[in-house]
Amino acid sequence: MSAAEKLVLIVGGGLAGLACAVRLHAAGVRPLIFEGSDGVGGRVRTDPLDGFLLDRGFQVFLDAYPEACELLDKKSLDLRAFRPGALIHQTSGMERVMDVFREPRHLLESALSPVGSFADKLRVAGLRLRLMGRTTQEIAVHEDMTTESYLQRAGFSAAMIDGFFRSFYGGIFLERELQTSSRMFEFTFKMFSQGRATLPAKGMGEIPRQLASRLSPAAIRLGAPVTQIQPGGIVLQSGEKFQGDAVVVATDATTAAELVPAAGAVGAVWRSVKCLYFAANRSPLGEAIIALDGTGAGLVNNVCVPSDLAPEYAPRGQALVSVSVLGSVDPDDLEARVLAELEGWFGRQVREWRHLRTYRIERALPRQSPGTGFTGPGFREQAGVYLCGDHNWSASIEGAIHSGLRTADAIVRFFK
Ligand SMILES: Cc1cc2nc3c(=O)[nH]c(=O)nc-3n(C[C@H](O)[C@H](O)[C@H](O)COP(=O)(O)OP(=O)(O)OC[C@H]3O[C@@H](n4cnc5c(N)ncnc54)[C@H](O)[C@@H]3O)c2cc1C
């Protein structure tokens, strides 16, 4: 039988499932996605609300991601970049730390900023040089430890780790303790050094939308939760059954472990985050930059204004403020406490802000302990059932796409 007559059933229409389907389709294999929710994208979706665009949790697309960039048409995503650096809220006020390789005019200001010592800044430059010269494959086999140990071993001062790395990488790993694998740290540090942190002008949801547009509408069934995987087939919650030539489970780690216990998928321990959106009459930052909490004292970890990058994120004359609170802590008066805290950052203008919506994302990122990421082929296989998704490589957009593509490649090889 030729590849063209083969049918692959894919459970989950997140980035991994979509990437897998697009690659299969290109190879002449018929993919059929069953997505449990009402839309594609999984953890990368955008909701319109009263003229605002609300990403389901603040996240960025790093435009140096190698496989994602090869797969996606970056031009039509109309990517808008954050400035390379950050504003750090300290008890003494806002300090600016810029990537001086990209914005050399900030060399003096960044060197003199009280966030870390001058020696720390030289260490950042050295790390940048080292990691830019290292391939992802080299990083994948490099000694692994917690990011905290890695930074200590690299000689960074406690002030630099506490005042910068905990909040900057806290916003990426969704944990300030820096217990995430140092391989993940090295990979993201390299990506930030080589490229830019961006948002598509019309929201992060444009990324899955673009992939879905490459498939025929009949290849995606929405509102179709799968409850059972059987040899060569699946069963939907509705009771409907489907048979195919291979089955791909492209769900999150916990669901994968429930659906395919025999494949040895590890049900993840999750990193959680809350993302609060506010409408403001003007941007409290006034530039495309991420502001971080450098005190470690409050609820807020990071703040940005997506409409400063892409005016499409807010109606004309208004600004969209995005605020991230890490972890599971969730007081009843969360919005009021966050606003009170941000008055300390931005002053009385915060009193005029209007709360739009809060996203509580319990399963945001699987915990990536040392030794768990960047290992294996990027998927698992058990009797014709392939497990794919970010938990099989790295918890990121790149990791999900990498996993989806490797899964499709393996299936095509198998069919041939
Ligand atoms: C708040 C937040 C911030 C992040 N920040 C970044 C960032 O800045 N940069 C970055 O690169 N990455 C970031 N990430 C990580 C990135 O978004 C994920 O790693 C990636 O999207 C995971 O894709 P996936 O396809 O593996 O899984 P998912 O997106 O979880 O997709 C799985 C899909 O399977 C579906 N599904 C589940 N169970 C079933 C079932 N039984 N039947 C049918 N369908 C089912 C789900 O509805 C979902 O659509 C962030 C994630 C979050 C949530």
Coordinates of C-alpha atoms and ligand atoms in Angstrom, one line a residue:
M1 CA 0.0 0.0 0.0
S2 CA 1.4 3.5 -0.8
A3 CA 1.8 6.3 1.8
A4 CA -1.1 8.1 0.0
E5 CA -3.6 5.5 1.1
K6 CA -2.7 5.7 4.7
L7 CA -4.7 7.4 7.4
V8 CA -3.2 8.7 10.6
L9 CA -5.5 9.6 13.5
I10 CA -4.1 12.4 15.7
V11 CA -5.5 13.1 19.1
G12 CA -5.0 16.8 20.0
G13 CA -4.8 19.9 17.8
G14 CA -2.2 21.8 19.7
L15 CA 1.1 22.8 18.0
A16 CA 2.5 19.3 18.1
G17 CA -0.6 17.7 16.6
L18 CA -0.8 20.4 13.9
A19 CA 2.9 20.2 13.0
C20 CA 2.6 16.4 12.7
A21 CA -0.5 16.7 10.5
V22 CA 1.1 19.3 8.2
R23 CA 4.2 17.2 7.8
L24 CA 2.2 14.1 7.1
H25 CA 0.0 15.9 4.6
A26 CA 3.1 17.2 2.8
A27 CA 4.3 13.6 2.5
G28 CA 1.1 12.4 1.0
V29 CA -0.3 10.8 4.1
R30 CA -3.9 11.6 5.2
P31 CA -4.0 13.1 8.8
L32 CA -7.3 13.4 10.8
I33 CA -7.1 15.5 14.0
F34 CA -9.5 15.0 16.8
E35 CA -9.4 18.0 19.1
G36 CA -11.4 17.9 22.3
S37 CA -12.0 21.7 22.7
D38 CA -13.7 24.2 20.4
G39 CA -10.5 25.4 18.5
V40 CA -7.0 24.5 17.5
G41 CA -3.9 25.7 19.3
G42 CA -4.0 24.0 22.7
R43 CA -2.0 26.2 25.0
V44 CA -1.5 28.8 22.3
R45 CA -4.8 30.5 21.7
T46 CA -6.0 34.1 21.5
D47 CA -9.5 35.4 22.5
P48 CA -11.0 38.6 21.1
L49 CA -12.8 40.7 23.7
D50 CA -14.3 44.1 23.1
G51 CA -11.7 45.0 20.5
F52 CA -8.8 43.6 22.6
L53 CA -6.8 40.4 21.7
L54 CA -6.2 38.3 24.8
D55 CA -3.6 35.6 24.5
R56 CA -4.4 32.7 26.9
G57 CA -1.4 33.5 29.1
F58 CA 1.5 35.7 28.2
Q59 CA 3.9 33.9 26.0
V60 CA 6.3 34.9 23.2
F61 CA 7.6 33.4 20.0
L62 CA 11.4 33.4 19.8
D63 CA 12.2 34.1 16.2
A64 CA 15.4 32.1 16.4
Y65 CA 13.5 28.8 17.0
P66 CA 15.0 26.8 14.2
E67 CA 12.3 24.2 13.4
A68 CA 9.4 26.5 14.1
C69 CA 10.8 29.1 11.8
E70 CA 11.4 26.6 9.0
L71 CA 7.8 25.3 9.3
L72 CA 6.0 28.7 9.7
D73 CA 5.7 31.5 7.3
K74 CA 7.1 34.2 9.6
K75 CA 6.4 37.0 7.2
S76 CA 2.6 36.5 7.3
L77 CA 2.7 36.1 11.1
D78 CA 3.7 39.8 11.0
L79 CA 5.9 39.4 14.1
R80 CA 6.5 42.4 16.3
A81 CA 9.5 42.3 18.6
F82 CA 10.2 43.2 22.2
R83 CA 13.3 45.3 22.8
P84 CA 16.1 43.1 23.9
G85 CA 16.3 43.7 27.6
A86 CA 14.0 44.4 30.5
L87 CA 13.0 47.0 33.0
I88 CA 13.5 45.8 36.6
H89 CA 11.2 47.0 39.3
Q90 CA 13.3 47.5 42.4
T91 CA 12.4 49.2 45.7
S92 CA 14.4 52.2 44.6
G93 CA 12.5 52.4 41.2
M94 CA 12.8 51.0 37.7
E95 CA 16.2 50.0 36.4
R96 CA 16.9 49.2 32.8
V97 CA 19.1 46.2 31.7
M98 CA 19.5 46.0 28.0
D99 CA 21.3 43.4 25.7
V100 CA 24.1 45.8 24.9
F101 CA 25.2 43.7 21.9
R102 CA 21.9 44.7 20.3
E103 CA 21.4 48.1 21.8
P104 CA 25.0 49.3 22.4
R105 CA 23.8 52.8 23.3
H106 CA 22.6 51.4 26.6
L107 CA 26.1 50.1 27.4
L108 CA 26.9 52.6 30.1
E109 CA 23.4 52.6 31.7
S110 CA 23.3 48.8 31.8
A111 CA 26.8 48.5 33.1
L112 CA 26.1 50.9 35.9
S113 CA 22.6 49.7 36.8
P114 CA 22.5 48.3 40.3
V115 CA 21.0 45.0 39.0
G116 CA 24.1 42.7 39.6
S117 CA 27.7 43.8 39.6
F118 CA 29.9 44.8 36.7
A119 CA 31.5 41.3 36.9
D120 CA 28.0 39.8 36.5
K121 CA 27.5 41.7 33.3
L122 CA 30.8 40.5 31.9
R123 CA 29.7 36.9 32.8
V124 CA 26.5 37.5 30.8
A125 CA 28.6 38.5 27.8
G126 CA 30.8 35.4 28.2
L127 CA 27.8 33.1 28.5
R128 CA 26.3 34.7 25.5
L129 CA 29.4 34.0 23.4
R130 CA 29.7 30.4 24.7
L131 CA 26.1 29.5 24.0
M132 CA 25.9 31.1 20.6
G133 CA 28.7 28.9 19.6
R134 CA 27.1 25.8 20.8
T135 CA 24.5 23.8 18.7
T136 CA 21.2 22.6 20.1
Q137 CA 22.5 19.0 19.7
E138 CA 25.5 20.0 21.9
I139 CA 23.2 21.6 24.5
A140 CA 21.1 18.4 24.5
V141 CA 24.0 16.3 25.7
H142 CA 25.6 18.9 28.0
E143 CA 25.8 18.2 31.7
D144 CA 22.4 18.9 33.2
M145 CA 21.6 20.4 36.6
T146 CA 19.1 23.0 38.0
T147 CA 19.4 26.4 36.5
E148 CA 20.1 27.9 39.9
S149 CA 23.1 25.6 40.4
Y150 CA 24.3 26.4 36.8
L151 CA 24.2 30.1 37.4
Q152 CA 25.9 29.8 40.8
R153 CA 28.6 27.6 39.2
A154 CA 29.0 30.2 36.4
G155 CA 29.9 32.6 39.2
F156 CA 26.9 34.9 39.1
S157 CA 26.3 36.8 42.3
A158 CA 23.3 36.2 44.5
A159 CA 22.2 39.8 43.7
M160 CA 22.2 39.1 40.0
I161 CA 20.4 35.7 40.4
D162 CA 17.8 37.1 42.7
G163 CA 17.4 40.5 41.0
F164 CA 17.3 39.4 37.4
F165 CA 17.4 35.7 36.6
R166 CA 14.7 34.7 39.0
S167 CA 12.1 37.1 37.5
F168 CA 13.3 36.9 33.8
Y169 CA 13.5 33.1 33.7
G170 CA 10.7 32.8 36.2
G171 CA 8.5 34.3 33.5
I172 CA 9.8 31.7 31.0
F173 CA 9.9 28.6 33.3
L174 CA 6.9 29.8 35.4
E175 CA 8.9 29.2 38.6
R176 CA 11.3 31.6 40.4
E177 CA 13.1 28.8 42.2
L178 CA 15.1 28.1 39.0
Q179 CA 14.8 24.4 39.5
T180 CA 14.3 23.8 35.7
S181 CA 16.9 21.9 33.7
S182 CA 20.0 24.0 32.8
R183 CA 19.7 22.6 29.3
M184 CA 16.4 24.4 28.9
F185 CA 18.1 27.5 30.3
E186 CA 21.0 27.2 27.8
F187 CA 18.6 26.6 24.9
T188 CA 16.4 29.6 25.7
F189 CA 19.4 31.9 26.5
K190 CA 20.9 31.0 23.1
M191 CA 17.5 31.7 21.4
F192 CA 17.2 35.1 23.1
S193 CA 20.8 35.9 22.1
Q194 CA 20.3 34.9 18.5
G195 CA 16.9 36.3 17.9
R196 CA 14.0 38.4 19.2
A197 CA 11.1 37.7 21.5
T198 CA 8.1 38.5 19.4
L199 CA 4.3 38.5 19.2
P200 CA 2.3 38.0 16.0
A201 CA 0.5 41.3 15.3
K202 CA -2.9 39.5 15.6
G203 CA -2.1 37.4 18.6
M204 CA -0.3 34.2 19.4
G205 CA -3.3 32.2 18.1
E206 CA -2.2 33.1 14.6
I207 CA 0.6 30.5 14.9
P208 CA -1.8 27.4 15.1
R209 CA -4.2 29.2 12.8
Q210 CA -1.6 29.3 10.1
L211 CA -0.7 25.6 10.5
A212 CA -4.4 24.6 10.4
S213 CA -4.9 26.6 7.2
R214 CA -2.6 24.2 5.4
L215 CA -4.9 21.3 6.1
S216 CA -8.3 20.7 4.6
P217 CA -11.1 21.6 6.9
A218 CA -12.2 18.0 6.9
A219 CA -8.8 17.0 8.5
I220 CA -9.8 18.7 11.8
R221 CA -12.7 17.6 14.0
L222 CA -13.3 20.1 16.8
G223 CA -15.3 19.3 20.0
A224 CA -14.2 15.6 19.6
P225 CA -12.6 14.5 22.9
V226 CA -11.0 11.0 22.6
T227 CA -11.6 8.7 25.6
Q228 CA -9.9 5.5 24.5
I229 CA -7.0 4.4 22.3
Q230 CA -7.5 0.9 20.9
P231 CA -5.1 -1.1 18.6
G232 CA -5.1 1.0 15.4
G233 CA -8.0 3.1 16.4
I234 CA -9.7 5.6 18.8
V235 CA -13.0 6.0 20.6
L236 CA -14.6 9.4 21.0
Q237 CA -16.5 10.4 24.1
S238 CA -19.6 10.3 21.8
G239 CA -19.0 6.5 21.3
E240 CA -17.9 7.0 17.7
K241 CA -15.0 4.8 16.7
F242 CA -12.3 5.3 14.0
Q243 CA -9.7 3.0 12.6
G244 CA -6.4 4.2 11.0
D245 CA -3.0 3.0 10.0
A246 CA -1.3 4.7 13.0
V247 CA -2.5 6.7 16.0
V248 CA -0.7 9.8 17.4
V249 CA -1.5 11.0 20.9
A250 CA -0.5 14.7 20.8
T251 CA -2.1 15.8 24.0
D252 CA -0.5 17.2 27.1
A253 CA 1.6 14.8 29.3
T254 CA -1.1 14.1 31.9
T255 CA -3.8 13.2 29.3
A256 CA -1.2 11.1 27.3
A257 CA -0.4 9.1 30.4
E258 CA -4.1 8.4 31.0
L259 CA -4.8 7.5 27.4
V260 CA -1.8 5.3 26.9
P261 CA -0.6 4.0 30.2
A262 CA 1.5 1.2 28.6
A263 CA 3.7 3.7 26.7
G264 CA 5.3 4.8 29.9
A265 CA 4.4 8.5 29.5
V266 CA 5.1 10.4 32.7
G267 CA 2.1 12.3 33.9
A268 CA 3.6 15.8 34.4
V269 CA 3.8 17.8 37.5
W270 CA 2.7 21.2 36.3
R271 CA 3.8 24.8 36.5
S272 CA 0.9 27.1 36.8
V273 CA 0.4 30.8 36.0
K274 CA -2.3 33.4 36.1
C275 CA -2.5 36.1 33.4
L276 CA -4.5 39.2 34.2
Y277 CA -5.5 41.7 31.5
F278 CA -6.3 45.3 32.1
A279 CA -7.5 48.1 29.7
A280 CA -5.6 51.4 30.2
N281 CA -6.0 54.8 28.6
R282 CA -2.3 54.9 28.0
S283 CA 0.6 52.4 28.3
P284 CA 2.4 52.4 31.6
L285 CA 5.6 51.4 29.9
G286 CA 5.4 53.4 26.6
E287 CA 7.7 51.0 24.8
A288 CA 7.9 47.4 23.7
I289 CA 9.7 46.0 26.7
I290 CA 9.0 43.5 29.5
A291 CA 9.0 44.8 33.1
L292 CA 10.0 42.4 35.8
D293 CA 9.8 42.3 39.5
G294 CA 13.3 42.4 40.9
T295 CA 12.2 42.5 44.6
G296 CA 10.7 39.0 44.9
A297 CA 8.3 40.5 47.4
G298 CA 5.0 40.6 45.6
L299 CA 2.6 38.6 43.6
V300 CA 3.4 40.0 40.2
N301 CA 6.4 38.5 38.2
N302 CA 6.2 40.4 34.9
V303 CA 4.2 43.0 33.1
C304 CA 4.1 44.0 29.5
V305 CA 1.9 46.0 27.1
P306 CA 1.3 43.9 24.0
S307 CA -0.4 46.9 22.3
D308 CA 3.0 48.7 22.5
L309 CA 4.3 46.1 20.0
A310 CA 1.2 45.6 18.0
P311 CA -1.6 48.2 18.2
E312 CA -3.9 45.4 16.9
Y313 CA -4.0 44.1 20.5
A314 CA -6.2 47.0 21.7
P315 CA -8.9 49.3 20.3
R316 CA -7.6 52.7 19.1
G317 CA -6.7 55.0 21.9
Q318 CA -6.4 52.3 24.5
A319 CA -3.6 50.1 25.8
L320 CA -3.7 46.4 26.8
V321 CA -1.7 45.6 30.0
S322 CA -0.7 41.9 30.6
V323 CA 0.3 40.9 34.1
S324 CA 1.7 37.4 35.1
V325 CA 1.4 35.9 38.5
L326 CA 3.3 32.6 38.9
G327 CA 2.3 29.5 40.8
S328 CA -1.0 28.3 42.3
V329 CA -1.4 31.0 44.9
D330 CA -4.8 32.5 44.1
P331 CA -6.3 34.9 46.8
D332 CA -10.0 35.9 46.4
D333 CA -9.0 39.5 45.9
L334 CA -6.3 38.7 43.3
E335 CA -7.2 41.6 40.9
A336 CA -7.3 44.2 43.7
R337 CA -4.0 43.0 45.2
V338 CA -2.3 43.1 41.8
L339 CA -3.5 46.6 41.1
A340 CA -2.4 47.8 44.6
E341 CA 1.0 46.3 43.9
L342 CA 1.3 47.8 40.5
E343 CA 0.5 51.3 41.9
G344 CA 4.0 50.9 43.5
W345 CA 5.4 50.3 40.0
F346 CA 3.5 52.9 37.9
G347 CA 1.8 55.3 40.3
R348 CA -1.8 56.5 40.4
Q349 CA -2.6 55.9 36.7
V350 CA -3.2 52.3 37.7
R351 CA -6.4 53.4 39.5
E352 CA -7.9 54.2 36.1
W353 CA -7.3 50.6 34.7
R354 CA -10.3 48.4 33.9
H355 CA -10.0 44.7 34.6
L356 CA -10.8 42.7 31.4
R357 CA -10.2 39.1 32.2
T358 CA -8.0 36.7 34.3
Y359 CA -6.8 33.4 32.8
R360 CA -5.9 30.8 35.4
I361 CA -3.7 28.2 33.7
E362 CA -3.1 25.2 36.0
R363 CA -1.4 23.1 33.3
A364 CA 0.8 25.6 31.7
L365 CA 4.2 23.9 31.5
P366 CA 5.3 20.4 32.5
R367 CA 8.0 20.6 35.2
Q368 CA 11.3 20.2 33.4
S369 CA 13.7 18.8 36.0
P370 CA 17.3 18.1 35.1
G371 CA 17.6 15.0 32.9
T372 CA 14.0 15.1 31.5
G373 CA 14.3 17.3 28.4
F374 CA 16.0 17.1 25.0
T375 CA 16.4 13.3 25.2
G376 CA 15.3 10.6 22.9
P377 CA 13.9 10.9 19.4
G378 CA 11.3 13.5 20.3
F379 CA 8.4 11.1 20.6
R380 CA 7.6 7.6 22.1
E381 CA 6.1 4.7 20.2
Q382 CA 4.2 1.7 21.5
A383 CA 2.6 -0.8 19.1
G384 CA 1.6 1.7 16.4
V385 CA 0.6 4.5 18.9
Y386 CA 2.9 7.5 18.9
L387 CA 3.1 9.9 21.8
C388 CA 4.0 13.4 20.7
G389 CA 4.0 16.8 22.3
D390 CA 6.2 19.3 24.2
H391 CA 6.7 16.8 27.1
N392 CA 8.7 14.6 24.6
W393 CA 11.4 17.3 23.9
S394 CA 11.2 20.7 25.5
A395 CA 8.2 22.6 27.0
S396 CA 8.1 25.3 24.4
I397 CA 6.6 26.2 21.0
E398 CA 9.8 24.9 19.4
G399 CA 9.7 21.7 21.5
A400 CA 6.0 20.9 20.5
I401 CA 6.8 21.6 16.8
H402 CA 10.0 19.5 16.9
S403 CA 8.1 16.6 18.5
G404 CA 5.3 16.8 15.9
L405 CA 7.7 16.9 13.0
R406 CA 9.8 14.0 14.3
T407 CA 6.7 11.9 14.9
A408 CA 5.5 12.5 11.3
D409 CA 8.9 11.7 9.9
A410 CA 9.0 8.4 11.9
I411 CA 5.5 7.4 10.7
V412 CA 6.3 8.2 7.0
R413 CA 9.5 6.1 7.3
F414 CA 7.5 3.3 8.8
F415 CA 5.0 3.4 6.0
K416 CA 7.7 3.3 3.4
Ligands
LIG1 C1 1.1 30.6 29.9 C2 2.0 29.9 29.0 C3 3.2 30.5 28.7 C4 4.1 29.9 27.8 N1 5.2 30.6 27.4 C5 5.9 30.2 26.4 C6 6.8 31.0 25.7 O1 7.0 32.2 26.0 N2 7.5 30.5 24.6 C7 7.4 29.2 24.2 O2 8.0 28.7 23.3 N3 6.5 28.4 24.8 C8 5.7 28.8 25.9 N4 4.8 28.1 26.5 C9 4.7 26.6 26.1 C10 4.0 26.2 24.8 O3 2.9 27.0 24.6 C11 3.7 24.8 24.9 O4 4.9 24.0 25.2 C12 3.1 24.2 23.6 O5 2.1 25.0 23.1 C13 2.6 22.8 23.8 O6 2.0 22.3 22.6 P1 1.5 20.8 22.5 O7 0.9 20.6 21.2 O8 2.6 19.9 22.9 O9 0.4 20.6 23.7 P2 -1.0 21.4 23.9 O10 -0.9 22.8 23.5 O11 -1.4 21.1 25.3 O12 -2.0 20.7 22.9 C14 -2.7 19.5 23.3 C15 -4.1 19.5 22.6 O13 -4.7 18.3 22.9 C16 -6.1 18.5 23.2 N5 -6.6 17.4 24.0 C17 -6.2 17.0 25.2 N6 -6.9 15.9 25.6 C18 -7.6 15.5 24.5 C19 -8.5 14.4 24.3 N7 -8.7 13.5 25.2 N8 -9.1 14.3 23.1 C20 -8.8 15.2 22.1 N9 -8.0 16.3 22.3 C21 -7.4 16.5 23.5 C22 -6.0 19.8 23.9 O14 -7.3 20.5 23.9 C23 -5.0 20.6 23.2 O15 -5.5 21.3 22.1 C24 3.9 28.6 27.3 C25 2.7 27.9 27.7 C26 1.8 28.6 28.5 C27 0.5 27.9 28.9

